[in-house]
mmCIF file of C-alpha atoms in Angstrom:
data_model
loop_
_atom_site.group_PDB
_atom_site.id
_atom_site.type_symbol
_atom_site.label_atom_id
_atom_site.label_comp_id
_atom_site.label_asym_id
_atom_site.label_seq_id
_atom_site.Cartn_x
_atom_site.Cartn_y
_atom_site.Cartn_z
ATOM 1 C CA UNK A 98 0.000 0.000 0.000
ATOM 2 C CA UNK A 99 1.317 3.392 -0.881
ATOM 3 C CA UNK A 100 2.053 5.666 2.042
ATOM 4 C CA UNK A 101 0.997 9.159 0.958
ATOM 5 C CA UNK A 102 1.784 12.308 2.917
ATOM 6 C CA UNK A 103 0.340 15.624 1.744
ATOM 7 C CA UNK A 104 0.972 18.978 3.388
ATOM 8 C CA UNK A 105 -2.010 20.846 4.767
ATOM 9 C CA UNK A 106 -1.916 23.771 2.369
ATOM 10 C CA UNK A 107 -3.202 21.558 -0.435
ATOM 11 C CA UNK A 108 -6.216 20.116 1.418
ATOM 12 C CA UNK A 109 -9.372 21.238 -0.286
ATOM 13 C CA UNK A 110 -7.707 22.124 -3.574
ATOM 14 C CA UNK A 111 -8.948 20.731 -6.863
ATOM 15 C CA UNK A 112 -7.418 17.296 -7.396
ATOM 16 C CA UNK A 113 -4.916 17.062 -10.222
ATOM 17 C CA UNK A 114 -2.352 14.362 -10.744
ATOM 18 C CA UNK A 115 0.941 15.625 -9.233
ATOM 19 C CA UNK A 116 4.313 15.650 -10.910
ATOM 20 C CA UNK A 117 6.266 12.666 -9.608
ATOM 21 C CA UNK A 118 10.028 12.643 -9.186
ATOM 22 C CA UNK A 119 11.657 9.381 -8.161
ATOM 23 C CA UNK A 120 14.242 10.066 -5.453
ATOM 24 C CA UNK A 121 16.752 7.235 -5.057
ATOM 25 C CA UNK A 122 19.426 7.561 -2.375
ATOM 26 C CA UNK A 123 22.333 5.701 -0.839
ATOM 27 C CA UNK A 124 24.615 6.553 2.053
ATOM 28 C CA UNK A 125 27.612 5.159 3.917
ATOM 29 C CA UNK A 126 28.321 2.444 1.344
ATOM 30 C CA UNK A 127 31.920 2.158 2.633
ATOM 31 C CA UNK A 128 33.095 0.311 -0.478
ATOM 32 C CA UNK A 129 30.636 -2.566 -0.036
ATOM 33 C CA UNK A 130 29.252 -3.161 -3.521
ATOM 34 C CA UNK A 131 30.229 -6.837 -3.751
ATOM 35 C CA UNK A 132 27.790 -9.550 -2.564
ATOM 36 C CA UNK A 133 27.721 -10.203 1.180
ATOM 37 C CA UNK A 134 25.956 -12.454 3.644
ATOM 38 C CA UNK A 135 23.574 -10.685 6.022
ATOM 39 C CA UNK A 136 24.721 -12.172 9.308
ATOM 40 C CA UNK A 137 23.128 -9.244 11.126
ATOM 41 C CA UNK A 138 19.714 -10.444 9.902
ATOM 42 C CA UNK A 139 20.099 -14.143 10.679
ATOM 43 C CA UNK A 140 23.430 -15.398 12.107
ATOM 44 C CA UNK A 141 22.502 -19.068 11.591
ATOM 45 C CA UNK A 142 21.124 -18.830 8.071
ATOM 46 C CA UNK A 143 22.235 -15.458 6.709
ATOM 47 C CA UNK A 144 20.549 -14.384 3.472
ATOM 48 C CA UNK A 145 22.591 -13.047 0.569
ATOM 49 C CA UNK A 146 22.719 -9.346 -0.237
ATOM 50 C CA UNK A 147 23.611 -8.893 -3.899
ATOM 51 C CA UNK A 148 25.068 -5.378 -3.661
ATOM 52 C CA UNK A 149 26.063 -3.024 -6.458
ATOM 53 C CA UNK A 150 25.191 -5.243 -9.423
ATOM 54 C CA UNK A 151 21.594 -5.579 -8.208
ATOM 55 C CA UNK A 152 21.341 -1.848 -7.557
ATOM 56 C CA UNK A 153 22.539 -1.040 -11.075
ATOM 57 C CA UNK A 154 19.944 -3.385 -12.578
ATOM 58 C CA UNK A 155 17.221 -1.785 -10.455
ATOM 59 C CA UNK A 156 18.250 1.719 -11.538
ATOM 60 C CA UNK A 157 18.469 0.722 -15.213
ATOM 61 C CA UNK A 158 14.933 -0.674 -15.119
ATOM 62 C CA UNK A 159 13.672 2.350 -13.187
ATOM 63 C CA UNK A 160 15.266 4.721 -15.698
ATOM 64 C CA UNK A 161 13.461 2.949 -18.536
ATOM 65 C CA UNK A 162 10.207 3.094 -16.570
ATOM 66 C CA UNK A 163 10.362 6.830 -15.826
ATOM 67 C CA UNK A 164 11.296 7.579 -19.423
ATOM 68 C CA UNK A 165 8.145 5.780 -20.494
ATOM 69 C CA UNK A 166 5.742 7.229 -17.926
ATOM 70 C CA UNK A 167 7.033 10.805 -17.879
ATOM 71 C CA UNK A 168 8.211 10.817 -14.273
ATOM 72 C CA UNK A 169 11.536 12.254 -13.124
ATOM 73 C CA UNK A 170 14.558 10.591 -11.532
ATOM 74 C CA UNK A 171 17.125 11.962 -9.079
ATOM 75 C CA UNK A 172 19.936 9.833 -7.564
ATOM 76 C CA UNK A 173 21.899 11.136 -4.567
ATOM 77 C CA UNK A 174 24.496 9.818 -2.118
ATOM 78 C CA UNK A 175 25.053 10.945 1.471
ATOM 79 C CA UNK A 176 28.810 10.309 1.661
ATOM 80 C CA UNK A 177 31.361 7.864 3.077
ATOM 81 C CA UNK A 178 31.592 6.039 -0.217
ATOM 82 C CA UNK A 179 34.825 4.014 -0.124
ATOM 83 C CA UNK A 180 36.514 3.591 3.283
ATOM 84 C CA UNK A 181 35.840 0.316 5.099
ATOM 85 C CA UNK A 182 36.345 -2.408 2.478
ATOM 86 C CA UNK A 183 39.331 -3.423 0.316
ATOM 87 C CA UNK A 184 37.291 -2.818 -2.849
ATOM 88 C CA UNK A 185 36.974 0.823 -1.887
ATOM 89 C CA UNK A 186 40.180 1.600 -0.048
ATOM 90 C CA UNK A 187 42.750 -0.229 -2.207
ATOM 91 C CA UNK A 188 42.631 2.393 -4.968
ATOM 92 C CA UNK A 189 41.615 5.395 -2.892
ATOM 93 C CA UNK A 190 37.967 5.257 -3.961
ATOM 94 C CA UNK A 191 38.442 5.197 -7.725
ATOM 95 C CA UNK A 192 36.506 1.929 -8.163
ATOM 96 C CA UNK A 193 33.591 3.399 -6.229
ATOM 97 C CA UNK A 194 33.544 6.508 -8.418
ATOM 98 C CA UNK A 195 33.585 4.311 -11.525
ATOM 99 C CA UNK A 196 30.625 2.387 -10.153
ATOM 100 C CA UNK A 197 28.756 5.583 -9.256
ATOM 101 C CA UNK A 198 29.380 6.900 -12.777
ATOM 102 C CA UNK A 199 27.896 3.658 -14.060
ATOM 103 C CA UNK A 200 24.790 4.144 -11.894
ATOM 104 C CA UNK A 201 24.379 7.746 -13.026
ATOM 105 C CA UNK A 202 24.370 9.613 -9.722
ATOM 106 C CA UNK A 203 23.366 13.270 -9.846
ATOM 107 C CA UNK A 204 25.387 14.390 -6.811
ATOM 108 C CA UNK A 205 27.037 13.321 -3.572
ATOM 109 C CA UNK A 206 28.133 15.071 -0.386
ATOM 110 C CA UNK A 207 31.509 14.108 1.151
ATOM 111 C CA UNK A 208 31.482 12.333 4.494
ATOM 112 C CA UNK A 209 34.259 12.447 7.084
ATOM 113 C CA UNK A 210 35.543 8.998 6.028
ATOM 114 C CA UNK A 211 35.966 10.229 2.461
ATOM 115 C CA UNK A 212 39.046 12.085 3.730
ATOM 116 C CA UNK A 213 40.724 8.827 4.843
ATOM 117 C CA UNK A 214 43.191 9.016 1.933
ATOM 118 C CA UNK A 215 43.558 12.777 2.198
ATOM 119 C CA UNK A 216 41.865 15.883 0.841
ATOM 120 C CA UNK A 217 44.016 15.835 -2.298
ATOM 121 C CA UNK A 218 42.725 12.348 -3.068
ATOM 122 C CA UNK A 219 39.147 13.556 -2.607
ATOM 123 C CA UNK A 220 39.800 16.430 -5.003
ATOM 124 C CA UNK A 221 41.197 13.956 -7.559
ATOM 125 C CA UNK A 222 38.133 11.727 -7.172
ATOM 126 C CA UNK A 223 35.894 14.706 -7.859
ATOM 127 C CA UNK A 224 37.674 15.236 -11.179
ATOM 128 C CA UNK A 225 37.024 11.591 -12.090
ATOM 129 C CA UNK A 226 33.320 11.709 -11.228
ATOM 130 C CA UNK A 227 30.613 12.495 -13.775
ATOM 131 C CA UNK A 228 28.647 14.226 -11.013
ATOM 132 C CA UNK A 229 29.422 17.067 -8.587
ATOM 133 C CA UNK A 230 30.606 16.815 -4.975
ATOM 134 C CA UNK A 231 28.462 19.271 -2.989
ATOM 135 C CA UNK A 232 30.119 21.085 -0.054
ATOM 136 C CA UNK A 233 28.399 24.424 0.667
ATOM 137 C CA UNK A 234 29.917 24.933 4.128
ATOM 138 C CA UNK A 235 33.501 24.432 2.970
ATOM 139 C CA UNK A 236 36.174 26.406 4.800
ATOM 140 C CA UNK A 237 39.355 26.046 2.762
ATOM 141 C CA UNK A 238 42.555 27.297 4.354
ATOM 142 C CA UNK A 239 44.808 26.693 1.319
ATOM 143 C CA UNK A 240 43.256 23.221 1.152
ATOM 144 C CA UNK A 241 43.440 20.987 -1.966
ATOM 145 C CA UNK A 242 39.670 21.064 -2.658
ATOM 146 C CA UNK A 243 39.935 23.343 -5.662
ATOM 147 C CA UNK A 244 38.187 21.312 -8.366
ATOM 148 C CA UNK A 245 35.367 23.103 -10.170
ATOM 149 C CA UNK A 246 33.324 19.922 -9.683
ATOM 150 C CA UNK A 247 33.206 20.662 -5.934
ATOM 151 C CA UNK A 248 30.253 23.048 -5.646
ATOM 152 C CA UNK A 249 28.013 24.481 -2.916
ATOM 153 C CA UNK A 250 24.861 23.431 -4.763
ATOM 154 C CA UNK A 251 23.350 22.539 -8.096
ATOM 155 C CA UNK A 252 19.962 23.291 -9.651
ATOM 156 C CA UNK A 253 18.562 20.544 -11.854
ATOM 157 C CA UNK A 254 15.398 20.821 -13.921
ATOM 158 C CA UNK A 255 13.549 17.513 -13.737
ATOM 159 C CA UNK A 256 10.054 17.023 -15.177
ATOM 160 C CA UNK A 257 9.741 20.794 -15.482
ATOM 161 C CA UNK A 258 10.593 21.386 -11.793
ATOM 162 C CA UNK A 259 13.773 23.250 -10.835
ATOM 163 C CA UNK A 260 15.271 21.296 -7.944
ATOM 164 C CA UNK A 261 18.009 22.879 -5.857
ATOM 165 C CA UNK A 262 20.350 20.439 -4.093
ATOM 166 C CA UNK A 263 22.573 21.921 -1.388
ATOM 167 C CA UNK A 264 25.466 19.903 0.066
ATOM 168 C CA UNK A 265 26.188 20.277 3.799
ATOM 169 C CA UNK A 266 29.120 18.409 5.373
ATOM 170 C CA UNK A 267 29.202 17.518 9.082
ATOM 171 C CA UNK A 268 30.557 20.619 10.826
ATOM 172 C CA UNK A 269 32.462 18.421 13.296
ATOM 173 C CA UNK A 270 34.721 17.385 10.422
ATOM 174 C CA UNK A 271 37.954 18.388 12.175
ATOM 175 C CA UNK A 272 37.004 16.136 15.113
ATOM 176 C CA UNK A 273 36.130 13.195 12.861
ATOM 177 C CA UNK A 274 39.118 13.216 10.460
ATOM 178 C CA UNK A 275 42.857 13.576 10.972
ATOM 179 C CA UNK A 276 44.279 17.061 10.458
ATOM 180 C CA UNK A 277 46.953 15.653 8.125
ATOM 181 C CA UNK A 278 44.186 14.207 5.919
ATOM 182 C CA UNK A 279 42.143 17.401 5.914
ATOM 183 C CA UNK A 280 45.084 19.612 4.859
ATOM 184 C CA UNK A 281 43.377 22.828 5.871
ATOM 185 C CA UNK A 282 39.810 21.716 5.094
ATOM 186 C CA UNK A 283 37.086 22.609 7.597
ATOM 187 C CA UNK A 284 33.295 22.830 7.610
ATOM 188 C CA UNK A 285 31.162 25.734 8.818
ATOM 189 C CA UNK A 286 28.022 25.212 10.939
ATOM 190 C CA UNK A 287 25.193 23.477 9.110
ATOM 191 C CA UNK A 288 22.273 25.885 9.522
ATOM 192 C CA UNK A 289 24.491 28.925 8.937
ATOM 193 C CA UNK A 290 25.371 27.542 5.517
ATOM 194 C CA UNK A 291 21.763 26.726 4.652
ATOM 195 C CA UNK A 292 20.734 30.281 5.589
ATOM 196 C CA UNK A 293 23.479 31.622 3.326
ATOM 197 C CA UNK A 294 22.853 29.596 0.185
ATOM 198 C CA UNK A 295 19.117 28.826 0.007
ATOM 199 C CA UNK A 296 18.118 32.450 -0.800
ATOM 200 C CA UNK A 297 20.612 32.456 -3.674
ATOM 201 C CA UNK A 298 19.266 29.129 -4.950
ATOM 202 C CA UNK A 299 15.692 30.446 -4.891
ATOM 203 C CA UNK A 300 16.764 33.670 -6.590
ATOM 204 C CA UNK A 301 18.148 31.494 -9.380
ATOM 205 C CA UNK A 302 14.823 29.736 -9.776
ATOM 206 C CA UNK A 303 14.987 26.711 -7.456
ATOM 207 C CA UNK A 304 11.409 25.656 -6.674
ATOM 208 C CA UNK A 305 12.072 22.575 -4.550
ATOM 209 C CA UNK A 306 15.014 22.561 -2.108
ATOM 210 C CA UNK A 307 16.808 19.381 -1.003
ATOM 211 C CA UNK A 308 19.604 19.482 1.563
ATOM 212 C CA UNK A 309 22.072 16.633 1.021
ATOM 213 C CA UNK A 310 24.080 16.214 4.218
ATOM 214 C CA UNK A 311 26.648 13.919 5.827
ATOM 215 C CA UNK A 312 25.704 15.107 9.329
ATOM 216 C CA UNK A 313 23.735 11.907 9.905
ATOM 217 C CA UNK A 314 20.503 10.836 11.563
ATOM 218 C CA UNK A 315 21.043 9.459 15.087
ATOM 219 C CA UNK A 316 19.892 6.135 16.451
ATOM 220 C CA UNK A 317 16.452 6.219 18.149
ATOM 221 C CA UNK A 318 15.407 9.386 16.366
ATOM 222 C CA UNK A 319 12.112 9.757 18.281
ATOM 223 C CA UNK A 320 13.865 9.699 21.654
ATOM 224 C CA UNK A 321 16.665 11.935 20.386
ATOM 225 C CA UNK A 322 14.129 14.453 19.099
ATOM 226 C CA UNK A 323 12.460 14.639 22.517
ATOM 227 C CA UNK A 324 15.823 15.373 24.142
ATOM 228 C CA UNK A 325 16.670 17.911 21.453
ATOM 229 C CA UNK A 326 13.313 19.706 21.813
ATOM 230 C CA UNK A 327 13.828 20.129 25.537
ATOM 231 C CA UNK A 328 17.342 21.477 24.893
ATOM 232 C CA UNK A 329 15.952 24.032 22.441
ATOM 233 C CA UNK A 330 13.317 25.182 24.946
ATOM 234 C CA UNK A 331 15.901 25.537 27.703
ATOM 235 C CA UNK A 332 18.265 27.475 25.440
ATOM 236 C CA UNK A 333 20.926 24.800 25.786
ATOM 237 C CA UNK A 334 21.163 24.415 22.022
ATOM 238 C CA UNK A 335 20.316 26.629 19.053
ATOM 239 C CA UNK A 336 20.855 26.884 15.290
ATOM 240 C CA UNK A 337 24.442 28.071 15.738
ATOM 241 C CA UNK A 338 25.552 24.716 17.136
ATOM 242 C CA UNK A 339 26.958 21.716 15.276
ATOM 243 C CA UNK A 340 23.794 19.807 14.450
ATOM 244 C CA UNK A 341 23.020 16.334 13.149
ATOM 245 C CA UNK A 342 20.455 15.955 10.356
ATOM 246 C CA UNK A 343 17.560 15.452 12.783
ATOM 247 C CA UNK A 344 18.401 18.628 14.711
ATOM 248 C CA UNK A 345 19.213 20.610 11.586
ATOM 249 C CA UNK A 346 15.782 19.924 10.073
ATOM 250 C CA UNK A 347 14.095 21.757 12.958
ATOM 251 C CA UNK A 348 15.536 25.043 11.664
ATOM 252 C CA UNK A 349 15.091 24.508 7.936
ATOM 253 C CA UNK A 350 11.974 26.460 7.034
ATOM 254 C CA UNK A 351 12.161 27.027 3.300
ATOM 255 C CA UNK A 352 13.721 23.591 2.712
ATOM 256 C CA UNK A 353 11.505 20.736 1.542
ATOM 257 C CA UNK A 354 13.543 17.580 2.068
ATOM 258 C CA UNK A 355 16.772 16.394 3.686
ATOM 259 C CA UNK A 356 18.744 13.382 2.429
ATOM 260 C CA UNK A 357 21.203 12.294 5.105
ATOM 261 C CA UNK A 358 24.299 10.147 5.412
ATOM 262 C CA UNK A 359 27.113 9.922 7.915
ATOM 263 C CA UNK A 360 25.543 7.194 10.033
ATOM 264 C CA UNK A 361 24.791 3.675 8.838
ATOM 265 C CA UNK A 362 21.558 3.551 10.838
ATOM 266 C CA UNK A 363 18.596 3.510 8.485
ATOM 267 C CA UNK A 364 14.847 3.915 8.784
ATOM 268 C CA UNK A 365 11.984 2.501 6.753
ATOM 269 C CA UNK A 366 10.343 5.885 6.301
ATOM 270 C CA UNK A 367 11.479 9.522 6.343
ATOM 271 C CA UNK A 368 11.221 11.522 9.548
ATOM 272 C CA UNK A 369 8.737 14.411 9.512
ATOM 273 C CA UNK A 370 9.671 17.444 11.607
ATOM 274 C CA UNK A 371 6.476 18.977 13.037
ATOM 275 C CA UNK A 372 8.152 22.354 13.553
ATOM 276 C CA UNK A 373 9.621 23.029 10.104
ATOM 277 C CA UNK A 374 7.516 20.507 8.119
ATOM 278 C CA UNK A 375 10.723 19.121 6.601
ATOM 279 C CA UNK A 376 11.234 15.438 5.816
ATOM 280 C CA UNK A 377 14.545 13.698 6.576
ATOM 281 C CA UNK A 378 15.502 10.368 4.968
ATOM 282 C CA UNK A 379 18.452 8.079 5.699
ATOM 283 C CA UNK A 380 18.898 4.428 4.763
ATOM 284 C CA UNK A 381 21.087 1.680 6.165
ATOM 285 C CA UNK A 382 24.708 1.755 5.035
ATOM 286 C CA UNK A 383 27.296 -0.854 4.210
ATOM 287 C CA UNK A 384 25.918 -1.477 0.728
ATOM 288 C CA UNK A 385 22.972 -3.410 2.130
ATOM 289 C CA UNK A 386 20.175 -1.210 0.829
ATOM 290 C CA UNK A 387 18.990 1.950 -0.877
ATOM 291 C CA UNK A 388 15.984 4.245 -0.440
ATOM 292 C CA UNK A 389 13.402 5.015 -3.106
ATOM 293 C CA UNK A 390 10.378 7.297 -2.840
ATOM 294 C CA UNK A 391 8.461 9.538 -5.202
ATOM 295 C CA UNK A 392 8.437 13.257 -4.449
ATOM 296 C CA UNK A 393 5.058 14.804 -5.268
ATOM 297 C CA UNK A 394 4.926 18.318 -6.682
ATOM 298 C CA UNK A 395 1.760 20.248 -7.523
ATOM 299 C CA UNK A 396 1.503 20.594 -11.279
ATOM 300 C CA UNK A 397 0.185 24.164 -11.229
ATOM 301 C CA UNK A 398 1.938 25.855 -8.298
ATOM 302 C CA UNK A 399 5.108 23.687 -8.300
ATOM 303 C CA UNK A 400 4.773 23.474 -4.507
ATOM 304 C CA UNK A 401 6.084 20.375 -2.748
ATOM 305 C CA UNK A 402 3.160 18.181 -1.626
ATOM 306 C CA UNK A 403 4.875 15.293 0.117
ATOM 307 C CA UNK A 404 5.899 11.826 -0.988
ATOM 308 C CA UNK A 405 4.647 8.341 -1.695
ATOM 309 C CA UNK A 406 6.439 5.058 -1.223
ATOM 310 C CA UNK A 407 7.071 2.625 -4.024
ATOM 311 C CA UNK A 408 7.322 -0.873 -2.544
ATOM 312 C CA UNK A 409 5.497 -2.324 0.483
ATOM 313 C CA UNK A 410 4.908 1.049 2.128
ATOM 314 C CA UNK A 411 8.617 1.546 2.835
ATOM 315 C CA UNK A 412 11.281 3.882 1.549
ATOM 316 C CA UNK A 413 14.217 1.571 2.290
ATOM 317 C CA UNK A 414 14.837 -1.522 0.171
ATOM 318 C CA UNK A 415 17.309 -4.243 1.173
ATOM 319 C CA UNK A 416 19.158 -5.776 -1.800
ATOM 320 C CA UNK A 417 18.321 -9.378 -0.896
ATOM 321 C CA UNK A 418 18.792 -12.155 -3.443
ATOM 322 C CA UNK A 419 15.171 -13.216 -2.852
ATOM 323 C CA UNK A 420 13.887 -9.838 -4.029
ATOM 324 C CA UNK A 421 16.413 -8.544 -6.571
ATOM 325 C CA UNK A 422 18.429 -9.761 -9.556
ATOM 326 C CA UNK A 423 21.943 -8.742 -10.547
ATOM 327 C CA UNK A 424 23.185 -7.302 -13.791
ATOM 328 C CA UNK A 425 25.577 -10.119 -14.782
ATOM 329 C CA UNK A 426 28.050 -7.856 -16.567
ATOM 330 C CA UNK A 427 28.251 -5.558 -13.544
ATOM 331 C CA UNK A 428 28.607 -8.521 -11.185
ATOM 332 C CA UNK A 429 31.512 -9.822 -13.250
ATOM 333 C CA UNK A 430 33.207 -6.409 -13.242
ATOM 334 C CA UNK A 431 32.777 -5.997 -9.479
ATOM 335 C CA UNK A 432 34.185 -9.466 -8.821
ATOM 336 C CA UNK A 433 37.187 -8.715 -11.038
ATOM 337 C CA UNK A 434 37.856 -5.444 -9.212
ATOM 338 C CA UNK A 435 37.414 -7.188 -5.857
ATOM 339 C CA UNK A 436 40.116 -9.719 -6.680
ATOM 340 C CA UNK A 437 42.516 -6.949 -7.671
ATOM 341 C CA UNK A 438 41.723 -5.002 -4.523
ATOM 342 C CA UNK A 439 42.241 -7.995 -2.262
ATOM 343 C CA UNK A 440 45.598 -8.672 -3.870
ATOM 344 C CA UNK A 441 46.685 -5.073 -3.297
ATOM 345 C CA UNK A 442 45.279 -4.851 0.206
ATOM 346 C CA UNK A 443 46.202 -8.225 1.687
ATOM 347 C CA UNK A 444 49.254 -9.590 -0.117
ATOM 348 C CA UNK A 445 51.567 -6.628 -0.614
ATOM 349 C CA UNK A 446 53.999 -5.756 2.212
ATOM 350 C CA UNK A 447 54.071 -2.689 4.495
ATOM 351 C CA UNK A 448 51.115 -0.949 6.059
ATOM 352 C CA UNK A 449 47.694 -0.681 4.450
ATOM 353 C CA UNK A 450 47.919 3.061 3.837
ATOM 354 C CA UNK A 451 50.687 2.437 1.300
ATOM 355 C CA UNK A 452 48.291 0.305 -0.724
ATOM 356 C CA UNK A 453 46.230 3.304 -1.774
ATOM 357 C CA UNK A 454 46.958 4.168 -5.384
ATOM 358 C CA UNK A 455 46.166 7.468 -7.013
ATOM 359 C CA UNK A 456 42.895 7.124 -8.959
ATOM 360 C CA UNK A 457 44.427 8.999 -11.877
ATOM 361 C CA UNK A 458 47.051 6.270 -12.388
ATOM 362 C CA UNK A 459 44.559 3.449 -12.901
ATOM 363 C CA UNK A 460 43.179 2.112 -16.171
ATOM 364 C CA UNK A 461 39.902 3.855 -16.970
ATOM 365 C CA UNK A 462 38.946 1.629 -19.882
ATOM 366 C CA UNK A 463 38.407 -1.701 -18.168
ATOM 367 C CA UNK A 464 34.654 -1.175 -17.609
ATOM 368 C CA UNK A 465 33.081 -1.231 -21.052
ATOM 369 C CA UNK A 466 29.291 -0.920 -21.349
#
């Protein structure tokens, strides 16, 4: 059953079919695009999660579907794309960027773990990507993040709607990553950056605003929100603090939706903030799942109406072998890259950090579609 949420300003209006934009998101993949067994679901009889090859097949089929039915498609990632698995870390994230290019992502926001091989490496990855890295609250003290593909925001026109996507990195970045890896990179406070850039985005025509952030949704969001609300009332915390995605949403009047990463904890449905009327969505990480909903936009006013789910009343979809099929060519490519990564990561001498190659030195022509 579809779960439909519609904001109050549209109640009583003449019913017209809304514009539908498919929003597909991932976060905290940590290099895990190869198949894995889901021991966390059933330690005795763990099911198989197919990973990146199943996700690519799903996106390919969805792209064909939206092209046929006139709906839109937007694919975003909430950061922490490569650290955590040999497939990601062995070449400094290049394999993950190649895979994301294959999927056709529209944008990503860097997470703190994306600096594990240094800010210069992240800048190089951004040059390799076919999509922008969004970092609106960047403070760059002679840092290496100078690529013109690292932007504060983008505005994409999809199905006739101008969608502004603003990237906000966790403002505790200097506490989460080593100074030697940051090389002068810092992140300003989250809400301060949103206040700065959203007016400019709207002045340039953005009709629907999405904040893409690596500040992360916490565990037990309902309980955390109760604590946060009491802190706001007591004056213990305000919009000038470092805020996670749940807290940030409270202050984001003028923003329609938040896509979060930075924490592998996922939820079946987006969180709705009763104060700002902003939705916040974050899926499970580790390459186990993705999120997919349809954003609903009024055809006449271009106002954001809410969202509807696509499968079984949930936003999050686990890539289980019982429910999904893999693209065989992609599965073969991923397995080939995994073998190379394992050889680099496990068999060569010296410490693991020396196994990180520059993405620009690798062969770019070994994935042929």
